[in-house]
Coordinates of C-alpha atoms in Angstrom, one line a residue:
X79 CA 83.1 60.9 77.7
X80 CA 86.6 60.8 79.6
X81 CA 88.1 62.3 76.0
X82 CA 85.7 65.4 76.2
X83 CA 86.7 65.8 80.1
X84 CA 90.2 66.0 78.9
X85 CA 89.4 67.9 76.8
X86 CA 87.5 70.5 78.7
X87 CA 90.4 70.3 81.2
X88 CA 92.5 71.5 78.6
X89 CA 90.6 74.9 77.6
X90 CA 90.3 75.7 81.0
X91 CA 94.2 75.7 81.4
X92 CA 94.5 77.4 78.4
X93 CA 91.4 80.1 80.2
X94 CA 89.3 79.7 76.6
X95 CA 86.5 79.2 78.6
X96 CA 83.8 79.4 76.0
X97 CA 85.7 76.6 74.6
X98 CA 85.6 74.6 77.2
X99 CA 81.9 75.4 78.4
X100 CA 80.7 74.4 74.8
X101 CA 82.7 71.2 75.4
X102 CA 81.2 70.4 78.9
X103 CA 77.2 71.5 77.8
X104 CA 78.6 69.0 74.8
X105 CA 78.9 65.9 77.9
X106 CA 75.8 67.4 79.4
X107 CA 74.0 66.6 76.3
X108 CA 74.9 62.9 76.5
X109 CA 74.9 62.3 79.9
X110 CA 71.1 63.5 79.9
X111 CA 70.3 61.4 76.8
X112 CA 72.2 58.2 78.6
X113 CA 72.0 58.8 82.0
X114 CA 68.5 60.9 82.7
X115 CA 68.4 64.7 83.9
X116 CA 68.6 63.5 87.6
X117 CA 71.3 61.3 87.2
X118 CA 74.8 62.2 89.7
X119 CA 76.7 62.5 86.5
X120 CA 74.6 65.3 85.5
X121 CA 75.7 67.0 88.3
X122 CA 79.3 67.0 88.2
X123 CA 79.0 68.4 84.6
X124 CA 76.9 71.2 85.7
X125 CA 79.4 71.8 87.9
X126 CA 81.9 72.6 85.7
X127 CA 79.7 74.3 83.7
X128 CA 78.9 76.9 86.5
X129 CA 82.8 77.1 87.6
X130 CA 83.8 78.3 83.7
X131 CA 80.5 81.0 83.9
X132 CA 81.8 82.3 87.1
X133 CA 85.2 82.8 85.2
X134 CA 83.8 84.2 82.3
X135 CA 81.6 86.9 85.0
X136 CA 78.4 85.6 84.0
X137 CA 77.1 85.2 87.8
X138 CA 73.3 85.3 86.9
X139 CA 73.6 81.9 84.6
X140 CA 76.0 80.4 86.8
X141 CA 73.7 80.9 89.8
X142 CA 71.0 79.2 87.6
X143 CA 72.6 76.0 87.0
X144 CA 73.6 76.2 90.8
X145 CA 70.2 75.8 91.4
X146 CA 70.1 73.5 88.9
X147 CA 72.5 71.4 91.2
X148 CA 70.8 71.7 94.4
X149 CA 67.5 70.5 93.2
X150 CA 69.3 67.5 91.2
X151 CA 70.9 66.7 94.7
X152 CA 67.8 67.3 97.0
X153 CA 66.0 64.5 95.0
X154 CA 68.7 62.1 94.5
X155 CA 70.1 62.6 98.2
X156 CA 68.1 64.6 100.4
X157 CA 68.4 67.6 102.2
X158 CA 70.6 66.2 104.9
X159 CA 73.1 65.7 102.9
X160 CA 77.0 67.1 102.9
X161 CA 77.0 68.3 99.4
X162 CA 73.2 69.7 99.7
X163 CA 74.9 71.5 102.4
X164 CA 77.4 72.7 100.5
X165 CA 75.6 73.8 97.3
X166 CA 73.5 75.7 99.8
X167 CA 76.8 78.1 100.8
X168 CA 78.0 78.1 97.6
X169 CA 74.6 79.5 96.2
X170 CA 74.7 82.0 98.9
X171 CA 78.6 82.8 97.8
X172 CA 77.3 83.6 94.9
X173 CA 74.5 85.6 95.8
X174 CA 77.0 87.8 98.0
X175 CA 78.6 88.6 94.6
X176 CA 75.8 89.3 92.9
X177 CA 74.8 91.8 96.1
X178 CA 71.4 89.8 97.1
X179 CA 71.9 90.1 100.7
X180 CA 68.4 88.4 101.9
X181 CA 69.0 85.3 99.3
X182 CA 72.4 84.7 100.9
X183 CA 71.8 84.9 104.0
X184 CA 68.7 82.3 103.3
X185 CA 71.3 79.6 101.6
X186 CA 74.3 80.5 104.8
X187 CA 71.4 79.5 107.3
X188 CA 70.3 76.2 105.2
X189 CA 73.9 75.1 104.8
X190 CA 74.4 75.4 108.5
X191 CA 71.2 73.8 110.1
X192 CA 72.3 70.6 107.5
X193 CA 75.9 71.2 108.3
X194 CA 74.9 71.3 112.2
X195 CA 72.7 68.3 112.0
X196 CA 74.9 66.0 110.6
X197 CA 78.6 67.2 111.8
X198 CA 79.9 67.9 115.1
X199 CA 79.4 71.5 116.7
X200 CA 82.8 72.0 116.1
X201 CA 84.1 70.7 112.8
X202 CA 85.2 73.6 110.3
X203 CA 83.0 73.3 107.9
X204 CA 80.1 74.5 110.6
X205 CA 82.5 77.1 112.3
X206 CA 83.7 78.5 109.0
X207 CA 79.6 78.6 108.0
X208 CA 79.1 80.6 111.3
X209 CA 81.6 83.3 110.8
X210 CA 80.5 84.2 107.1
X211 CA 76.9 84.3 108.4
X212 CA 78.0 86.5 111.0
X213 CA 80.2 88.8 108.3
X214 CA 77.1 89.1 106.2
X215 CA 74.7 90.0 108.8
X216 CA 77.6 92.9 110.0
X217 CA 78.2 93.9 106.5
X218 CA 73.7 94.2 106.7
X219 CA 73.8 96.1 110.1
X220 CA 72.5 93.4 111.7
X221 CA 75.5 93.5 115.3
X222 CA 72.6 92.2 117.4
X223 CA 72.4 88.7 115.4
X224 CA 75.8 88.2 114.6
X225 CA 77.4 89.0 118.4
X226 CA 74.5 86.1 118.9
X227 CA 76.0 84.1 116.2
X228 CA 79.6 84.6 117.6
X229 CA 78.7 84.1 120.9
X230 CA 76.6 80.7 120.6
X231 CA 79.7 79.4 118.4
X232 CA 82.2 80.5 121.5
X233 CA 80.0 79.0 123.9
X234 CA 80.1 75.6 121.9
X235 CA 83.5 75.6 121.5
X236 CA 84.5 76.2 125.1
X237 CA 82.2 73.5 126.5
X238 CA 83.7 71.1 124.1
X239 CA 87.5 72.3 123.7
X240 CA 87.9 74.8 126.7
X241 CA 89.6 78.0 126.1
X242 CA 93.5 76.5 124.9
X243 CA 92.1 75.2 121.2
X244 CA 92.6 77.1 117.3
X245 CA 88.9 77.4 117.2
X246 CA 88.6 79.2 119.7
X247 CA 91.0 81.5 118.9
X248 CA 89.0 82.4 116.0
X249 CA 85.8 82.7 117.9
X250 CA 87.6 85.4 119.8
X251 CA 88.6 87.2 116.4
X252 CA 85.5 86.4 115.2
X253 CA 84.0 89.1 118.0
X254 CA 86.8 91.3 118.1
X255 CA 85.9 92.0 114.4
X256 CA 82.7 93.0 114.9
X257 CA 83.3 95.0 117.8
X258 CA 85.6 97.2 115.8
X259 CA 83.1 97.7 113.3
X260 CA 80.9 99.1 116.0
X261 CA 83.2 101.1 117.2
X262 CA 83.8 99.4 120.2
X263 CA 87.5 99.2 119.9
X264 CA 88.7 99.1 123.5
X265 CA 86.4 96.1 123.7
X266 CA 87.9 94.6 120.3
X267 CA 90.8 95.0 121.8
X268 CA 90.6 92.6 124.7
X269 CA 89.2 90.1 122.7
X270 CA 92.4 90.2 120.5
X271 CA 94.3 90.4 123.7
X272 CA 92.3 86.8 124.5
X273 CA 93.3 85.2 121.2
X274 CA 96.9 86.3 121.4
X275 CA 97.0 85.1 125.0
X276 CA 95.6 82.0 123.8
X277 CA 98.2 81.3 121.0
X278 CA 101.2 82.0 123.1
X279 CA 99.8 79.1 125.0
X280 CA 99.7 76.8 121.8
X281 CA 102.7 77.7 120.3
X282 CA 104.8 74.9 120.5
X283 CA 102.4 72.2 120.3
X284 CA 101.8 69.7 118.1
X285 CA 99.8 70.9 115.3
X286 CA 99.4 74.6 116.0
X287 CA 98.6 76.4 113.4
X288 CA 100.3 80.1 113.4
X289 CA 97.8 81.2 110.9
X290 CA 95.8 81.7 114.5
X291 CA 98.3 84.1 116.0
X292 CA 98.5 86.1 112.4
X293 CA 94.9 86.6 112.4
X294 CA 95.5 87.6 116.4
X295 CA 97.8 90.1 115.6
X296 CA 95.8 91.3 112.5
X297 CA 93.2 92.0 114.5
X298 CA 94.8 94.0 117.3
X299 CA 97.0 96.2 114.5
X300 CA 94.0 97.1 112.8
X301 CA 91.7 98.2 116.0
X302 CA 95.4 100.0 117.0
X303 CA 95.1 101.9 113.6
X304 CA 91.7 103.0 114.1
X305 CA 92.6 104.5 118.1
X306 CA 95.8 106.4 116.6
X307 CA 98.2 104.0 118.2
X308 CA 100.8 103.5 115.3
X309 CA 103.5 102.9 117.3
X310 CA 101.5 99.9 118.6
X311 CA 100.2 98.9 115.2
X312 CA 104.3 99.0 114.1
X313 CA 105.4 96.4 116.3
X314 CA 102.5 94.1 115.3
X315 CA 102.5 94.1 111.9
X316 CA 106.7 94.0 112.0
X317 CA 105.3 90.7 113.9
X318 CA 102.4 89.7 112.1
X319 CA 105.1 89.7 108.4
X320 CA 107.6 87.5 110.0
X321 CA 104.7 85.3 110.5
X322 CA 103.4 85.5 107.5
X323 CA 106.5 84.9 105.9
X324 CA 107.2 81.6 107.3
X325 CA 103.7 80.3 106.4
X326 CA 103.2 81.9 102.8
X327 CA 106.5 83.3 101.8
X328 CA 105.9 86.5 100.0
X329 CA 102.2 85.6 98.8
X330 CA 99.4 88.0 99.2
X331 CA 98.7 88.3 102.3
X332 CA 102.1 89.2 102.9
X333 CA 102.1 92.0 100.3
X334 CA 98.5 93.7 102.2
X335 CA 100.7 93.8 105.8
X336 CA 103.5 95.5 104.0
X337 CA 100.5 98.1 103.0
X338 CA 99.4 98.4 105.8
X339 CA 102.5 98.7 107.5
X340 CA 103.7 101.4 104.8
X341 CA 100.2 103.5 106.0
X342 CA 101.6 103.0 109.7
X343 CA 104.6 104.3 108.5
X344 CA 103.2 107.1 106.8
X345 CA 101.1 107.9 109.8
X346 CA 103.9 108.2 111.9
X347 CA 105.9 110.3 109.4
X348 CA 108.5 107.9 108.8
X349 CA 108.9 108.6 104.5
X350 CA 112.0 106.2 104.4
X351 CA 110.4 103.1 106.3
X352 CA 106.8 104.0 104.1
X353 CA 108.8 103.8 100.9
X354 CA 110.9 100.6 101.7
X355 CA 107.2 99.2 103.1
X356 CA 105.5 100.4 99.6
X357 CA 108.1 98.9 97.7
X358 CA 108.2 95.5 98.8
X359 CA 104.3 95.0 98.6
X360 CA 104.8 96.3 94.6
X361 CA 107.1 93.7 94.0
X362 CA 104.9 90.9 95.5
X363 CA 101.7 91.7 94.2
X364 CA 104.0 92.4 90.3
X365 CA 104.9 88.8 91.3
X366 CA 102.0 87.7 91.6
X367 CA 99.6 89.4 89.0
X368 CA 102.4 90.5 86.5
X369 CA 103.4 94.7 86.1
X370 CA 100.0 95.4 85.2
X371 CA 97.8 92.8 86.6
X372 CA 96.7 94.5 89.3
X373 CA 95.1 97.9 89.8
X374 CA 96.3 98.4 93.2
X375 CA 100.1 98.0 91.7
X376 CA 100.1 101.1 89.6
X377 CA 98.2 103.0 92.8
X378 CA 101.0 101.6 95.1
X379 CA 103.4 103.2 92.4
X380 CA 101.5 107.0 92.3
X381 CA 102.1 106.5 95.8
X382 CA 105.7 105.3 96.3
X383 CA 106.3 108.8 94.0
X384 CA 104.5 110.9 96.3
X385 CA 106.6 109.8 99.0
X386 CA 110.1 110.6 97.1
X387 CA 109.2 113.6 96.4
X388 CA 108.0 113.8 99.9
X389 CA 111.4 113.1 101.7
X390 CA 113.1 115.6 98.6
X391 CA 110.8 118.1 100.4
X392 CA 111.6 117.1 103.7
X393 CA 115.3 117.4 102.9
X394 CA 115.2 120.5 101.5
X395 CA 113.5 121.8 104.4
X396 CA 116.2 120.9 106.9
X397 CA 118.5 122.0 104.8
X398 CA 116.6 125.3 104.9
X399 CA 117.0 125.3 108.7
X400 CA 120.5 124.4 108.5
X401 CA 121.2 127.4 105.8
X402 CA 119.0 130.1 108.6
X403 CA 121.3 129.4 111.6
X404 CA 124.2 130.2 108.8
X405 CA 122.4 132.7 108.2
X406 CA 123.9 135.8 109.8
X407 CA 121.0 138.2 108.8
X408 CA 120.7 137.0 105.2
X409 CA 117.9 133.8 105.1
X410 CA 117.6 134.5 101.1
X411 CA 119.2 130.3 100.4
X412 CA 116.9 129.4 103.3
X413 CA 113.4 131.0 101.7
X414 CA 115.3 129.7 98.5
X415 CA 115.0 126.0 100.1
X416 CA 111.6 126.6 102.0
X417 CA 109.6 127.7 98.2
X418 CA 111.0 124.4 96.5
X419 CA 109.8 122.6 99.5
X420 CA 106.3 124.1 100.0
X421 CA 106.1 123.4 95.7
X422 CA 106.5 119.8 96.4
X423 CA 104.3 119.8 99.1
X424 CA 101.6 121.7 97.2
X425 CA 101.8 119.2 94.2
X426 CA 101.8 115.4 96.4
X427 CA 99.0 117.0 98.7
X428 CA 96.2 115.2 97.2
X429 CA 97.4 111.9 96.1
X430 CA 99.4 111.3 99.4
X431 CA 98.5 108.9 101.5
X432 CA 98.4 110.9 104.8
X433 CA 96.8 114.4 104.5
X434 CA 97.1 115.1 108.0
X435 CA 101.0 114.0 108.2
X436 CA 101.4 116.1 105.1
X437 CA 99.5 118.9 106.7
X438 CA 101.1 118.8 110.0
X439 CA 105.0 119.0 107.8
X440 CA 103.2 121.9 105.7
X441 CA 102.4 123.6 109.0
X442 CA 105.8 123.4 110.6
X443 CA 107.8 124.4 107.0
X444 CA 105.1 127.4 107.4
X445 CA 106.6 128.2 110.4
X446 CA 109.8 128.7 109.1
X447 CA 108.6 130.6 106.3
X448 CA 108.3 133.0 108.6
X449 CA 111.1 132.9 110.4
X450 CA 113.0 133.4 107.6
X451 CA 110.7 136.2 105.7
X452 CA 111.1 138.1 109.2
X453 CA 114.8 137.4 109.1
X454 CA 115.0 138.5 105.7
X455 CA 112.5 141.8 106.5
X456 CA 115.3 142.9 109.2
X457 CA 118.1 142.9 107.0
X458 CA 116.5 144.6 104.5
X459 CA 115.5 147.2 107.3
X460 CA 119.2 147.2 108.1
X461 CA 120.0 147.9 104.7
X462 CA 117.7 150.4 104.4
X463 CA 115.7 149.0 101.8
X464 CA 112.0 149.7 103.3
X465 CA 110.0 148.4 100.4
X466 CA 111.9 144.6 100.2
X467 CA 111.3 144.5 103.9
X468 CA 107.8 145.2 103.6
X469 CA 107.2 142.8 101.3
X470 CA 109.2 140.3 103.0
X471 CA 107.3 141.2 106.1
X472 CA 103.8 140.8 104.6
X473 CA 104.9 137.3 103.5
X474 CA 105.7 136.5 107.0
X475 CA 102.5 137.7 108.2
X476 CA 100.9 135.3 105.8
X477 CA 102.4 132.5 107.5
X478 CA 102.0 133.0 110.7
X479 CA 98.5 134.0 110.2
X480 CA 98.1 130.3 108.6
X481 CA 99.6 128.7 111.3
X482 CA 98.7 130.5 114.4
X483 CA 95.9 132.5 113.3
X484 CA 94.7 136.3 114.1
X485 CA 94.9 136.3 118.0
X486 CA 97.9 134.4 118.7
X487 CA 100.4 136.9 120.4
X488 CA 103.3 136.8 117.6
X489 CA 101.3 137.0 115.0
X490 CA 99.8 140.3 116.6
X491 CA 103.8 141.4 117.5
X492 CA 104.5 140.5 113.4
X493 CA 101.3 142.6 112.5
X494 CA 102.5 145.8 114.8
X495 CA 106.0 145.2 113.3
X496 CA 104.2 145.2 109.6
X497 CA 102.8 148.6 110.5
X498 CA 105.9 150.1 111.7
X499 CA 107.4 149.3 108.9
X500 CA 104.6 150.8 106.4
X501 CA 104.3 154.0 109.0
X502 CA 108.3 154.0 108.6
X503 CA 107.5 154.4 104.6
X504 CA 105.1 156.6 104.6
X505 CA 107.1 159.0 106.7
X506 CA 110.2 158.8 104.5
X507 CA 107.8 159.5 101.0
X508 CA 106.2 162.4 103.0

């Protein structure tokens, strides 16, 4: 037996997981013939038998022989039992996966009346069972039940530990989290605002974990986000990475606050600091998953193009600006500079990240579209070539018509200068 374990051990490293589920349903044979189908041995075999299916993405079989596990265990040591308990969540993990909602949140509850009857109110296992019963019943709708949840869990915590302890730190994330997903983000708020006041208390300690003050500051940054504070959001997750690096190095987690710092970034229409942001989580998650392990590392790399071409745009707008004021009548380099920019802009509008930013940079280059058309339109009226400036004077009107609209008072002074200038024309032909 201990041969076919190794075995089995083997495929698994080697991820030829039909190999090695043929080699542990092999053991499972002779343990059953040896041992009887009851037997503890059994158990562990099936096990590994549903670890390899959920590898493989065979969820429905795997959550059979699951259940295969949790009656074996309910005979041969009750339903008060630790790893009852825990066959109990892990059924209702995989029912999550497998997107029965009613049958998980079933398993959650039975895994955390055993859990509650036979650890203390606040060991992690129970705490940890509360918080993903009360993310499922959010993810269902259900806010009433899980704010009850959260609440009974912070009550039970503060009578045992008072308010200066890691659990109840996550308590208070615990609600801020489902506060934000109602909505109720100034109330989020102050419950981050709690947690965080809570760790700056801990730090220092013996034993403090800073995972609690990451999760504290994750929390905040995100509700931030949601109000339109990126300023506020910036300093945070700035925070929140030289946090994370100390605990994890550049791991994962690390790699989704650079992405969301980069969407900050991009928010606040800082190109430069959005790129660096972009380009950092890239090379963490290509770390981690290889080039192309990873779906979000080639949508990370669309994106870290948008924004090149982006800041080219941006560039060659101000550099536009810079040509009008050297201008002296003649803003032909300037419209020059303004086309290639509103190209760009017209081709990185739908992938970019940030409609709105790139909308709001649109809107301001269309302003000077029109600056320099009308610029343009003069010194053509200088020159005494009618027809250019017309032309050059309709174009303006475009612009400021997109920008300003019909009823804003120089766009009316632009359409009164348009027919001047077509009254001028039709004078000179007649």
């Amino acid at each position: 037996m201990d041969e076919l374990v190794e075995v089995f051990r083997v495929q698994v490293q080697q991820r030829n997981y039909q190999g090695a589920r043929e080699m542990m349903e092999e053991l499972l044979e002779i343990q059953t013939k040896e041992l009887g189908e009851d037997h503890l041995s059994v158990v562990n075999s099936l096990e590994c038998i549903v670890m390899v299916l959920k590898r493989q993405g065979n969820l429905t079989e795997a959550l059979k022989t699951l259940e295969r596990v949790l009656e074996i265990q309910s005979k041969r040591l009750g339903e008060n039992h630790i790893d009852t308990a825990n066959t109990y969540k892990r059924i209702g993990e995989l029912s999550v996966e497998q997107g029965d909602g009613e049958k998980a949140e079933e398993m959650f509850r039975k895994a955390l009346d055993i859990k509650l009857e036979i650890l203390p109110g606040d060991h992690a296992e129970v705490t940890d069972l509360y918080h993903v019963l009360s993310g499922l019943l959010q993810g269902h709708g259900k806010f009433a039940q899980a704010k009850k949840m959260q609440k009974v869990l912070l009550a039970t915590l503060l009578q045992m530990h008072g308010e200066d302890h890691p659990a109840v730190v996550k308590a208070y994330q615990g609600i801020a989290g489902l506060l934000t997903k109602q909505n109720r983000l100034d109330d989020a708020i102050q419950m981050a605002d709690k947690s965080i006041e809570i760790c700056s208390r801990l730090q220092g300690r013996r034993g403090f974990d800073k995972t609690a003050m990451a999760g504290a500051l994750l929390c905040k940054s995100k509700c931030l986000q949601l109000q339109g504070n990126l300023d506020g959001a910036t300093e945070l997750l700035t925070k929140l990475l030289v946090i994370l690096k100390e605990i994890n190095g550049n791991d994962l987690p690390t790699a989704l606050t650079y992405e969301d710092l980069a969407l900050a970034y991009v928010g606040q229409d800082m190109t430069d600091d959005a790129i660096k942001a972009y380009a950092k989580a890239i090379q963490i998650r290509k770390t981690l998953y290889g080039a192309n392990g990873h779906p979000l590392i080639q949508e990370h790399m669309t994106t870290l193009q948008v924004l090149k071409r982006e800041k080219k745009a941006k560039a060659l707008h101000k550099q536009g600006r810079v040509a009008m004021k050297k201008a002296k009548g003649d803003s032909e380099k300037a419209m020059r500079l303004f086309r290639e920019a509103m190209g760009i802009y017209e081709e990185i509008i739908p992938p970019h990240p940030n409609v709105d930013t790139a909308s709001d940079n649109i809107s301001a280059l269309y302003v000077d579209m029109a600056a320099a058309f009308e610029m343009f339109s003069d010194a053509k009226v200088k020159q005494g070539l009618l027809e250019d400036a017309i032309t050059a004077s309709a174009t303006a009107l475009k612009f400021r018509r997109r920008t300003l609209g019909d009823d804003h008072i120089d766009t009316k002074r632009r359409m009164d200068a348009h027919r001047s200038l077509l009254q001028r024309l039709l004078e000179n032909r007649g």
